[in-house]
Amino acid sequence: MHNPTTLSGAFRPFEKGDALLESSRAGPIYVLTNHQNGQATDATTGTPLDWFLPKKDDYKALRKGLSFLKFKGDDLETMFNMIGTAANIAAGIVTVVGWFNTATDLLKKIGILDSKNGDPTAEAVQQIKQQTDAIYKHLEADAAIRLHTQADQWLSLAEGVHTAVGALQTSRSPAALASLDRQVGDLNNAIREMLKPSAWTIAFARDNYGYKAHSWHWIDASGSPCLVRADGTASQVLTDLGSTIFDVGYFHTVLMRCLHARLEAATALEPAFRSTNYGRGEFAEFAAGLDAMIQKWRESLYVAKPEAGFGAGGKLINPLDGDAPDGVMIGAADPVSGISAIQNFVTFDKSYHTTHYPGVASGDVPDSSKAVNPEDALAKALAAHTPLVDQVIAACGLNMLRQLQQKLAATVLSPRGSDFAHLSDVLYTYVAPEGPIIDEPITLGRLARYAPDPDKVYRAVRAFKTGVKQFHFGMARRSEMANVQLGYALFVNGTRIDLCDFSAAPPLGETVEWFPKTHLDQTLDIACKVYDCIQDRATDEDAETAFEAGDTILRTRRMLLNERDGEARIRVKVSFDPAPDGGNADHYVGRANVEVYNLDPEQFRDAASLDLMVWETHVSDNAGADTVEVIADTMSLHIIPSTLTVEKVFFDDLLNARGNMIQHSSAITTKFNEVDQTPPDHVDIDPKKVLEKFAHEIEKELAFIDRFDAGGSLLKVNAPEFETPG
């Protein structure tokens, strides 16, 4: 009979870079529910973030079928949630830091300052710490390892930092900031100690795992080929205080609390640290150390090797189930948390045999057993084994720890865009009495040839107006710790307006501005695409504000037609507000207030669609003195110095004419086997600009038709642009 132990694809050692879950490494045998997929809330609501926080009862679902041989299940659930909280803070630093102006508001948003609920994390740590002290009491007598007794000192550092962060709400004096910065230095050293590999291996003690002989305890299988380390190395026979084992359980909770406090401090000291590079190096160090610890933890799991349970001829081997086992070992155990999912898999056909002293008074008790179909039995065992391993990995917090590590690594990178510069909605107001209103009848222009009455003239009046469109965006103030001012520039259709230059920390004693003070005022003639703005009724300020927001103007039809090259004359004024919410002491974001006026409406009468871009300069990923200038935010801005108000039938006739034109275009495509192509002098535009897109498509369709003369039935027409007779 074939020996299934020669089959490939069963046990594969865990290697650096592998996915943590066994199902992800072994194939789609089993997919664990992702308990970390929460939804972020609106950054402006002030509700706590919950990207990675487990949902209610998620851990209870994980606990089914597991044995908790060391820590209590409730304590492990608390540890699990602590990791999620730290991951949330890291995610908040990366994601929502720019939506708040003050450090206090940001800290409250990501759940750090919560006076209503006290400090539940600190309370949980203290509760678990008592159990940890009892479990690892044997380490206090080990002269070679004193880290256990240092855990209290590390925890004290974390609590000191947390208290100092809270104190910054009342005073952000240089002395208070410097004091917190010094405490952070001590906390950094504590985290480094915990992330040293020398801290991860300790003396083994059976009592830690509630060991009882003959209780199907995984310790009794250690040293057997049926139970190996996840990295493929043989498991050693574990002896009390004589063996060493990977076990970070004696400081794991304290490490989480320290990382939690370190993230708090980063947010409080320098909310813009990703942009200024203040402390990014420490987080790079922590992310790398945590990654190494996760890898070591994952490869140090004790994992059953189901194929080792099938010997020659299908003989069953199980170190926990006597000479004639009913099944084979599957599952895994985690020495750090004490979670075990080691089980006896029996769901396959087997036969029992008596090979020694048959027929004796013992009643022919079997002393061996075999799988009837070893290949089938192994396949079933592996299918049941994989989810058990995943369950241990998830329940011990390794999966969540990877989320935290990835979020820490993200804090090391400079922002891809900007954390701070987000363009607001636009407000429109009149700044001068409405200009003259003149009669100006219009035709369908080049589309008229496709209308039933090509010569029809429509009544229309042109109204001129001068208005201002106001908006704002955030700009990081000069940072308090790195003393760095990020750079900002506003582009209007490619024309650059510098708002403030990037500047590093000045020499000691030199006075610098904490935020720009000099207001800007520039008049610009902007080359751009221009249009005739045609509508069926007059509009007011509210209607123009709604139009700029992309909303439909109530009870009004508006079109931008006759796309062409032209100019817009505008005035751009920029003022700077260092504390837009009333002068709080802990502001880290100021505001640039922008006003854009249309000038000389009778001379520059055409509507224009301008592209606005805000650029930010901050420290690059390479850190040091390297900077990078990136697009922070973009939007389009309409300048409408005049409108043509036309009788309503114009819009119906125009749409009908366009429909006829499209039919002619289709006839050309059929006759000449040509497809509509964008001519070289036309470019595709932003699809969000609905009205501009409509005008652009009409011009494109007309240009396509003009390329052909279909035997006189479709004449090439060199008609003028959209006509305004008279």
XYZ file of C-alpha atoms in Angstrom:
726
model
C 0.000 0.000 0.000
C 1.233 3.541 -0.789
C 2.639 5.365 2.250
C 0.912 8.763 2.406
C 3.829 10.286 4.282
C 5.500 10.642 0.881
C 2.695 12.895 -0.365
C 3.722 16.477 -1.083
C 1.746 19.578 -0.196
C 0.777 18.686 3.356
C 3.005 20.401 5.921
C 4.956 23.399 4.643
C 7.234 25.238 7.081
C 6.369 28.849 7.846
C 8.929 31.138 6.254
C 9.622 34.843 6.498
C 7.259 36.762 4.265
C 4.490 34.147 4.374
C 0.913 35.163 5.117
C 0.124 34.567 8.777
C -2.991 32.481 8.277
C -2.491 28.841 7.387
C -5.363 28.994 4.898
C -3.606 31.787 3.005
C -0.445 29.694 2.751
C -1.997 26.297 2.075
C -4.700 27.342 -0.381
C -8.440 28.029 -0.171
C -9.271 25.141 2.153
C -10.709 27.533 4.709
C -11.173 31.260 4.880
C -11.314 32.816 8.336
C -13.794 35.627 8.823
C -11.898 38.902 8.841
C -12.779 40.298 12.241
C -10.784 43.449 11.542
C -12.904 44.839 8.736
C -14.717 47.684 10.455
C -15.864 50.890 8.784
C -14.346 54.305 9.327
C -16.747 56.983 10.454
C -17.011 60.491 9.036
C -13.956 62.376 10.242
C -16.031 65.392 11.220
C -18.529 63.634 13.479
C -16.259 63.237 16.482
C -17.224 59.592 16.964
C -14.434 57.100 17.759
C -12.756 55.342 14.880
C -13.366 51.630 14.480
C -11.383 50.470 11.463
C -9.722 47.620 13.316
C -11.620 47.326 16.552
C -13.255 43.887 16.631
C -16.999 43.822 16.455
C -19.075 42.778 19.443
C -18.967 39.029 20.084
C -16.277 38.442 17.431
C -13.887 37.068 20.011
C -16.576 34.901 21.533
C -16.945 33.273 18.122
C -13.195 32.721 17.968
C -13.178 31.070 21.392
C -15.411 28.178 20.359
C -13.458 24.917 20.448
C -10.328 26.493 21.950
C -8.689 25.634 25.265
C -7.360 28.505 27.386
C -4.574 26.882 29.344
C -2.694 29.948 30.551
C -4.469 33.312 30.403
C -8.202 33.541 30.860
C -10.253 33.924 27.722
C -11.620 37.292 28.884
C -8.109 38.620 29.461
C -6.986 37.495 26.027
C -10.008 39.206 24.522
C -8.977 42.403 26.311
C -5.436 42.068 24.925
C -6.925 41.494 21.477
C -8.960 44.694 21.737
C -5.948 46.647 23.018
C -4.044 45.801 19.843
C -7.029 46.970 17.806
C -7.109 50.245 19.743
C -3.433 50.892 19.043
C -3.977 50.068 15.357
C -6.877 52.539 15.321
C -4.721 55.320 16.715
C -2.039 54.649 14.097
C -4.701 54.593 11.372
C -6.153 57.847 12.692
C -2.756 59.538 12.571
C -2.445 58.580 8.911
C -6.050 59.243 7.916
C -7.827 61.975 9.888
C -5.051 64.189 11.258
C -5.792 66.897 8.680
C -9.495 67.182 9.467
C -8.911 68.903 12.801
C -7.233 72.176 13.665
C -6.157 71.490 17.239
C -4.219 68.679 18.851
C -6.889 68.333 21.543
C -9.656 67.786 18.975
C -7.547 65.194 17.181
C -6.714 63.322 20.381
C -10.394 63.201 21.312
C -11.317 62.008 17.841
C -9.062 58.984 17.908
C -10.173 58.062 21.401
C -7.136 59.150 23.433
C -8.762 61.844 25.552
C -12.091 60.536 26.803
C -13.014 62.040 30.148
C -16.413 60.286 30.212
C -14.984 56.785 30.109
C -11.763 57.415 32.015
C -8.843 55.366 30.773
C -10.162 51.826 30.221
C -6.925 50.701 28.574
C -4.869 51.496 31.666
C -7.378 49.702 33.889
C -7.298 46.624 31.651
C -3.502 46.545 31.669
C -3.390 46.638 35.461
C -5.934 43.839 35.715
C -4.061 41.571 33.294
C -0.735 42.511 34.872
C -1.753 40.830 38.125
C -2.379 37.554 36.342
C 0.835 37.945 34.343
C 2.848 38.439 37.523
C 1.417 35.228 38.960
C 2.042 33.218 35.795
C 5.644 34.337 35.328
C 6.683 34.443 38.972
C 9.382 31.845 38.256
C 11.294 34.404 36.171
C 12.017 36.564 39.209
C 14.486 33.947 40.434
C 16.265 33.745 37.083
C 19.441 35.808 37.340
C 19.840 35.746 33.548
C 16.555 37.499 32.857
C 15.326 40.531 34.759
C 12.953 41.852 32.129
C 9.931 40.546 33.981
C 10.643 42.803 36.927
C 11.316 45.672 34.521
C 7.805 45.395 33.107
C 6.490 47.462 36.016
C 9.000 50.211 35.214
C 8.026 50.175 31.529
C 4.358 50.370 32.397
C 5.077 53.302 34.691
C 6.775 55.117 31.793
C 3.743 54.557 29.583
C 1.359 55.882 32.222
C 3.587 58.918 32.763
C 3.494 59.727 29.054
C -0.271 59.263 28.946
C -0.695 61.681 31.865
C 1.613 64.233 30.257
C -0.364 64.062 27.002
C -3.547 64.873 28.908
C -1.835 67.793 30.637
C -1.108 69.436 27.272
C -4.807 70.266 27.025
C -4.316 73.019 29.584
C -0.786 74.132 28.704
C 1.357 73.696 25.604
C 4.175 75.722 27.063
C 7.707 75.012 25.804
C 8.502 73.503 29.208
C 5.514 71.111 29.054
C 6.388 70.028 25.518
C 10.056 69.521 26.418
C 9.094 67.472 29.464
C 6.872 65.164 27.416
C 9.582 64.874 24.767
C 12.077 63.689 27.418
C 9.606 61.131 28.741
C 9.054 59.894 25.192
C 12.801 59.283 24.902
C 12.688 56.988 27.940
C 9.602 55.247 26.564
C 11.369 54.686 23.240
C 14.170 52.882 25.063
C 11.674 50.677 26.914
C 9.995 49.674 23.645
C 13.409 48.902 22.157
C 14.146 46.577 25.068
C 10.921 44.678 24.518
C 11.581 44.356 20.797
C 15.038 42.846 21.270
C 15.109 39.121 20.363
C 16.967 38.437 23.610
C 13.771 39.329 25.480
C 11.652 36.769 23.658
C 13.111 33.493 24.988
C 12.489 32.480 28.599
C 12.579 29.406 30.815
C 9.694 26.990 30.325
C 7.386 26.142 33.239
C 4.653 23.501 32.914
C 2.531 25.063 35.638
C 2.009 28.103 33.401
C -0.169 25.986 31.111
C -2.378 24.216 33.648
C -0.596 20.974 32.898
C -2.133 17.672 34.022
C -0.785 14.305 32.965
C -2.849 12.242 30.519
C -5.170 15.165 29.751
C -4.513 15.409 26.012
C -2.205 18.343 26.741
C -0.013 19.487 23.885
C 3.056 19.460 26.167
C 2.918 15.635 26.236
C 3.270 15.595 22.434
C 6.357 17.820 22.379
C 9.341 15.989 20.945
C 7.110 13.829 18.761
C 7.210 14.016 14.922
C 3.456 14.588 15.126
C 3.951 18.026 16.785
C 6.524 20.396 15.297
C 7.279 24.084 15.377
C 5.595 26.019 12.612
C 8.985 26.717 11.010
C 9.415 22.976 10.471
C 12.001 22.349 13.172
C 11.392 19.483 15.574
C 9.666 20.332 18.819
C 11.828 19.708 21.847
C 10.811 17.657 24.851
C 9.954 20.411 27.321
C 11.303 20.125 30.857
C 10.525 22.433 33.746
C 12.993 25.341 33.941
C 15.411 23.261 31.884
C 14.026 24.174 28.472
C 13.698 27.581 26.900
C 10.779 28.673 24.794
C 9.653 31.702 22.754
C 7.239 33.514 25.053
C 6.556 37.260 25.104
C 3.465 36.859 27.251
C 5.182 38.322 30.312
C 5.407 41.775 28.702
C 3.063 41.579 25.705
C 0.313 43.648 27.336
C 2.829 46.201 28.586
C 4.263 46.501 25.063
C 0.813 47.273 23.706
C 0.291 49.921 26.364
C 3.695 51.463 25.596
C 2.995 51.588 21.845
C -0.415 53.056 22.620
C 1.217 55.800 24.720
C 3.922 56.391 22.096
C 1.308 56.970 19.417
C -0.547 59.319 21.766
C 2.630 61.307 22.321
C 3.382 61.536 18.595
C -0.094 62.917 17.987
C 0.125 65.385 20.856
C 3.677 66.625 20.286
C 3.711 66.943 16.512
C 0.471 66.062 14.684
C 2.295 66.736 11.388
C 5.204 64.407 12.214
C 4.691 62.365 9.045
C 5.231 65.555 7.038
C 8.025 67.036 9.174
C 9.860 63.730 9.887
C 9.812 64.314 13.632
C 10.094 60.862 15.221
C 9.408 58.902 12.050
C 12.684 57.057 12.549
C 11.507 55.628 15.868
C 8.320 54.296 14.320
C 10.327 52.715 11.503
C 12.417 51.007 14.162
C 9.339 49.841 16.091
C 7.586 48.575 12.958
C 10.660 46.559 11.985
C 11.052 45.162 15.507
C 7.384 44.270 15.710
C 7.575 42.572 12.328
C 10.496 40.443 13.523
C 8.612 39.554 16.705
C 5.495 38.577 14.737
C 7.566 36.383 12.433
C 9.267 34.699 15.377
C 5.974 34.225 17.199
C 4.302 32.711 14.145
C 7.154 30.287 13.434
C 7.286 29.285 17.133
C 3.713 28.014 17.261
C 3.458 24.305 17.976
C 1.638 22.818 15.005
C 0.372 19.282 14.508
C 1.703 17.493 11.446
C -1.211 15.318 10.336
C 0.768 13.343 7.749
C 3.133 12.173 10.499
C 0.143 10.392 12.011
C 0.012 7.952 9.093
C 2.831 5.424 9.148
C 3.715 2.602 6.797
C 0.670 0.790 5.549
C -1.584 3.472 6.975
C -0.680 2.704 10.588
C -1.996 5.443 12.883
C 0.472 7.246 15.161
C -0.691 9.591 17.906
C 1.503 10.369 20.940
C -1.578 11.389 22.946
C -3.790 8.372 22.195
C -2.023 5.134 23.103
C -0.964 2.200 20.935
C -4.171 1.864 18.923
C -5.207 5.483 18.392
C -8.677 6.386 17.176
C -7.319 9.261 15.093
C -4.444 11.613 14.330
C -3.393 14.916 15.898
C -4.511 18.136 14.205
C -4.516 21.792 15.224
C -1.999 24.046 16.921
C -0.985 25.506 20.277
C 0.453 28.915 21.141
C 2.855 28.943 24.104
C 2.578 32.736 24.426
C -1.149 32.943 25.092
C -1.609 29.326 26.116
C -4.367 28.862 23.536
C -4.630 25.318 22.250
C -6.683 23.783 19.482
C -4.936 20.395 19.499
C -7.576 17.804 18.694
C -7.900 14.139 17.812
C -9.253 13.814 14.280
C -11.239 10.583 13.994
C -13.614 11.195 11.085
C -12.303 8.577 8.669
C -12.553 4.811 8.254
C -10.069 2.781 10.264
C -9.417 -0.793 11.369
C -8.037 -2.117 14.664
C -5.535 -4.954 15.062
C -4.026 -7.093 17.797
C -0.445 -7.987 17.033
C 0.961 -8.986 20.457
C -0.264 -11.981 22.472
C -3.528 -12.582 20.632
C -6.230 -14.497 22.426
C -5.138 -13.717 25.978
C -7.557 -13.027 28.794
C -7.405 -9.296 28.107
C -10.033 -9.889 25.493
C -7.945 -9.243 22.407
C -7.512 -5.545 23.132
C -6.188 -3.914 19.916
C -2.643 -2.636 20.064
C -2.545 -0.948 16.644
C -4.884 0.766 14.203
C -4.796 1.643 10.533
C -6.547 4.021 8.162
C -8.560 2.076 5.596
C -7.821 4.734 2.935
C -4.776 6.734 4.120
C -4.849 9.234 1.254
C -8.491 10.078 1.855
C -7.986 10.205 5.621
C -5.046 12.603 5.279
C -6.983 14.915 2.957
C -9.859 15.066 5.469
C -7.465 15.639 8.365
C -5.734 18.525 6.574
C -9.078 20.134 5.727
C -10.004 20.059 9.422
C -6.500 21.025 10.576
C -6.152 24.318 8.656
C -9.074 26.198 10.276
C -7.888 25.168 13.738
C -4.458 26.685 13.088
C -6.105 29.862 11.781
C -8.334 30.035 14.826
C -5.331 29.937 17.160
C -3.515 32.592 15.101
C -6.532 34.888 15.203
C -7.426 34.309 18.851
C -3.900 34.861 20.176
C -3.896 38.274 18.444
C -1.227 37.636 15.811
C -3.511 38.711 12.977
C -4.437 41.900 14.795
C -0.803 42.489 15.688
C 0.035 42.391 11.987
C -2.582 45.093 11.400
C -0.903 47.238 14.044
C 2.543 46.613 12.559
C 1.321 47.635 9.108
C -0.231 50.814 10.478
C 2.986 51.672 12.313
C 4.876 51.151 9.066
C 2.452 53.517 7.316
C 3.234 56.296 9.799
C 6.855 56.156 8.628
C 5.944 57.246 5.090
C 5.391 60.866 4.216
C 1.839 61.612 3.034
C 1.155 60.752 -0.617
C -0.868 63.949 -0.824
C -1.457 66.296 2.097
C -2.782 65.640 5.579
C -4.003 69.231 5.846
C -4.871 70.994 2.572
C -8.469 70.074 1.724
C -10.391 72.496 -0.501
C -13.732 73.593 0.926
C -17.005 74.175 -0.892
C -17.339 77.474 -2.767
C -19.542 80.384 -1.713
C -20.626 82.947 -4.350
C -21.612 86.547 -3.607
C -22.143 89.679 -5.700
C -19.609 92.440 -5.124
C -20.999 95.124 -7.459
C -24.403 96.178 -8.743
C -25.538 94.075 -11.673
C -24.192 95.476 -14.919
C -26.154 96.400 -18.029
C -28.729 94.035 -19.522
C -28.859 94.055 -23.313
C -30.964 92.316 -25.946
C -28.879 89.782 -27.806
C -30.879 87.334 -29.953
C -29.117 84.074 -30.779
C -29.322 81.151 -33.224
C -28.388 77.497 -33.001
C -25.142 78.343 -34.806
C -23.478 75.366 -36.465
C -26.193 73.054 -35.155
C -28.863 75.047 -37.007
C -28.337 73.019 -40.209
C -29.754 70.000 -38.359
C -32.842 71.857 -37.090
C -36.262 71.957 -38.856
C -35.926 75.752 -39.121
C -32.203 76.542 -39.616
C -32.869 80.294 -39.788
C -34.754 80.577 -36.544
C -33.636 83.343 -34.191
C -34.338 83.167 -30.450
C -35.023 86.071 -28.115
C -32.306 86.438 -25.468
C -30.847 89.032 -23.113
C -27.293 89.183 -21.797
C -26.746 90.210 -18.180
C -23.316 91.169 -16.816
C -22.256 90.705 -13.216
C -19.197 90.950 -11.005
C -18.963 88.453 -8.177
C -16.535 86.676 -5.913
C -16.137 82.977 -5.247
C -14.765 82.214 -1.796
C -13.235 79.018 -0.496
C -10.524 77.954 1.927
C -8.142 75.123 2.715
C -5.934 74.106 5.625
C -2.229 74.820 5.883
C -0.063 73.272 8.569
C 1.428 75.873 10.884
C 5.126 75.819 11.656
C 5.481 72.745 13.833
C 6.335 73.141 17.483
C 8.911 70.350 17.802
C 10.663 70.058 14.419
C 10.136 73.815 13.843
C 9.353 73.097 10.180
C 7.020 75.134 7.976
C 5.506 73.140 5.141
C 5.361 74.855 1.759
C 2.147 75.676 -0.115
C 1.281 76.968 -3.594
C -1.993 77.560 -5.448
C -2.172 76.889 -9.194
C -4.878 78.432 -11.395
C -4.865 76.793 -14.827
C -1.129 76.290 -14.481
C -0.353 79.783 -13.159
C 1.501 79.400 -9.862
C 0.822 81.564 -6.822
C 3.290 80.864 -3.998
C 1.652 81.073 -0.594
C 4.574 80.149 1.643
C 7.921 78.421 1.139
C 9.017 75.247 2.872
C 11.540 76.074 5.562
C 13.404 73.827 7.983
C 14.225 74.749 11.555
C 16.092 78.076 11.667
C 19.380 78.544 13.521
C 19.029 78.753 17.283
C 17.902 82.195 18.376
C 16.584 83.267 14.970
C 12.959 84.454 14.982
C 10.623 83.091 12.320
C 6.943 83.426 11.475
C 4.712 80.667 12.828
C 2.285 81.237 9.945
C 2.217 83.552 6.900
C 0.967 87.065 7.639
C 1.373 88.928 4.340
C -1.837 88.788 2.327
C -1.658 88.267 -1.431
C -3.549 90.154 -4.155
C -2.941 89.388 -7.853
C -4.754 90.145 -11.115
C -4.371 87.429 -13.726
C -5.341 86.999 -17.376
C -5.794 83.240 -17.651
C -5.732 81.389 -20.980
C -8.498 78.798 -20.845
C -11.475 77.240 -22.583
C -14.432 79.629 -22.620
C -18.153 79.154 -23.270
C -21.434 80.972 -23.692
C -23.494 80.454 -20.535
C -27.110 80.048 -21.650
C -30.049 79.581 -19.303
C -33.831 79.966 -19.257
C -34.137 82.269 -16.231
C -32.067 84.656 -14.117
C -30.103 83.227 -11.185
C -29.162 84.598 -7.771
C -26.223 84.084 -5.389
C -27.658 80.909 -3.867
C -28.148 79.399 -7.306
C -24.562 80.148 -8.283
C -23.278 78.611 -5.028
C -25.322 75.469 -5.721
C -24.032 75.344 -9.300
C -20.425 75.464 -8.073
C -21.125 72.574 -5.706
C -22.282 70.487 -8.662
C -25.951 70.669 -7.706
C -28.783 71.296 -10.158
C -29.991 74.895 -10.073
C -33.577 74.800 -8.895
C -36.122 75.216 -11.760
C -33.395 76.484 -14.099
C -31.937 74.992 -17.280
C -28.349 76.003 -17.937
C -25.914 75.013 -20.671
C -22.345 75.926 -21.447
C -22.022 75.983 -25.243
C -19.624 76.916 -28.024
C -16.356 75.737 -26.473
C -13.392 77.755 -27.730
C -10.053 79.175 -26.638
C -10.193 82.450 -24.791
C -9.200 84.344 -21.654
C -10.624 85.062 -18.232
C -9.578 88.068 -16.193
C -9.647 87.382 -12.471
C -8.409 88.838 -9.230
C -7.091 86.381 -6.632
C -6.857 87.475 -2.997
C -5.441 85.204 -0.296
C -5.525 85.940 3.418
C -4.137 83.750 6.194
C -5.781 82.819 9.489
C -3.466 81.025 11.941
C -6.288 79.993 14.297
C -9.592 79.659 12.418
C -11.470 78.349 15.450
C -10.814 81.254 17.755
C -7.177 81.204 18.795
C -6.765 77.932 20.696
C -3.231 77.463 21.938
C -2.791 74.015 20.436
C -3.624 74.812 16.821
C -1.466 72.958 14.338
C -3.518 73.845 11.239
C -4.192 77.357 9.996
C -6.251 78.378 7.018
C -5.765 80.064 3.661
C -8.889 82.026 2.693
C -9.132 82.552 -1.068
C -11.322 84.989 -2.990
C -11.554 84.862 -6.793
C -13.240 87.844 -8.509
C -14.213 88.110 -12.145
C -13.064 91.467 -13.562
C -14.212 93.612 -16.503
C -17.247 91.487 -17.337
C -18.194 93.463 -20.459
C -14.751 92.899 -21.977
C -14.232 89.358 -20.599
C -17.822 88.197 -20.968
C -17.282 84.496 -21.638
C -17.813 81.815 -19.021
C -14.686 79.881 -18.074
C -13.909 76.692 -16.212
C -10.650 76.999 -14.289
C -8.655 74.137 -12.809
C -7.397 74.851 -9.278
C -4.675 72.827 -7.579
C -3.111 73.166 -4.145
C 0.423 71.800 -3.825
C 2.229 71.031 -0.579
C 5.943 70.636 0.058
C 6.958 68.358 2.932
C 9.801 66.061 3.949
C 10.045 63.061 1.640
C 10.226 59.384 2.530
C 14.000 59.686 2.345
C 13.881 62.042 5.338
C 17.007 64.098 5.953
C 16.838 67.377 4.060
C 14.981 65.894 1.063
C 11.602 67.407 0.312
C 8.879 66.538 -2.168
C 6.134 68.723 -3.642
C 2.831 66.882 -4.083
C -0.705 67.671 -5.189
C -2.754 68.233 -2.061
C -6.213 68.797 -3.563
C -7.901 69.902 -6.795
C -11.206 71.320 -7.981
C -12.719 73.237 -10.883
C -14.021 76.799 -10.511
C -16.500 78.438 -12.877
C -16.151 82.111 -13.768
C -19.401 83.439 -15.240
C -19.159 87.190 -15.982
C -22.335 87.153 -18.096
C -25.318 84.961 -18.884
C -27.637 84.725 -21.856
C -31.227 84.187 -20.736
C -33.141 82.691 -23.662
C -36.667 81.505 -24.321
C -37.277 77.930 -23.192
C -37.905 76.492 -26.675
C -34.243 77.072 -27.501
C -33.173 74.127 -25.333
C -35.633 71.688 -26.919
C -34.627 72.747 -30.438
C -30.933 72.437 -29.586
C -31.324 68.909 -28.206
C -33.374 67.850 -31.249
C -30.760 69.328 -33.595
C -28.031 67.512 -31.775
C -29.959 64.250 -32.088
C -30.192 64.781 -35.861
C -26.482 65.554 -36.006
C -25.683 62.280 -34.224
C -27.745 60.419 -36.843
C -25.686 62.059 -39.607
C -22.519 61.051 -37.760
C -23.730 57.439 -37.650
C -24.462 57.545 -41.392
C -20.873 58.665 -42.039
C -19.561 55.866 -39.871
C -21.598 53.342 -41.888
C -20.713 54.759 -45.333
C -17.016 55.398 -44.820
C -16.324 52.691 -42.242
C -14.928 55.407 -39.997
C -15.303 55.725 -36.256
C -15.651 58.951 -34.337
C -12.205 60.020 -33.222
C -11.158 62.994 -31.158
C -9.418 65.453 -33.501
C -5.837 66.388 -32.541
C -6.847 69.868 -31.404
C -9.434 68.546 -28.946
C -8.630 66.891 -25.631
C -10.803 64.843 -23.325
C -11.863 66.743 -20.206
C -12.745 65.823 -16.668
C -15.998 63.801 -16.809
C -17.109 65.506 -13.584
C -17.547 68.736 -15.562
C -20.927 67.752 -16.959
C -21.790 70.983 -18.793
C -18.297 71.466 -20.179
C -18.333 67.850 -21.343
C -21.611 68.421 -23.196
C -20.191 71.457 -25.014
C -16.955 69.610 -25.759
C -18.800 66.625 -27.269
C -20.825 68.861 -29.595
C -17.623 70.468 -30.906
C -16.007 67.062 -31.300
C -19.001 65.678 -33.218
C -19.112 68.695 -35.536
C -15.385 68.428 -36.212
C -15.815 64.753 -37.088
C -18.604 65.472 -39.584
C -16.652 68.334 -41.163
C -13.938 65.889 -42.244
C -16.263 64.324 -44.874
C -18.226 65.320 -47.982
C -20.692 62.487 -48.572
C -21.450 63.171 -52.254
C -23.338 66.326 -51.447
C -25.719 64.740 -48.987
C -23.446 65.737 -46.122
C -21.673 68.916 -47.123
C -18.524 70.077 -45.391
C -19.657 73.311 -43.746
C -17.181 75.995 -42.734
C -19.760 77.722 -40.609
C -18.728 80.328 -38.029
C -18.585 79.416 -34.391
C -21.747 79.711 -32.312
C -23.365 82.861 -33.686
C -24.771 85.857 -31.885
C -26.208 87.920 -34.784
C -26.372 91.652 -34.649
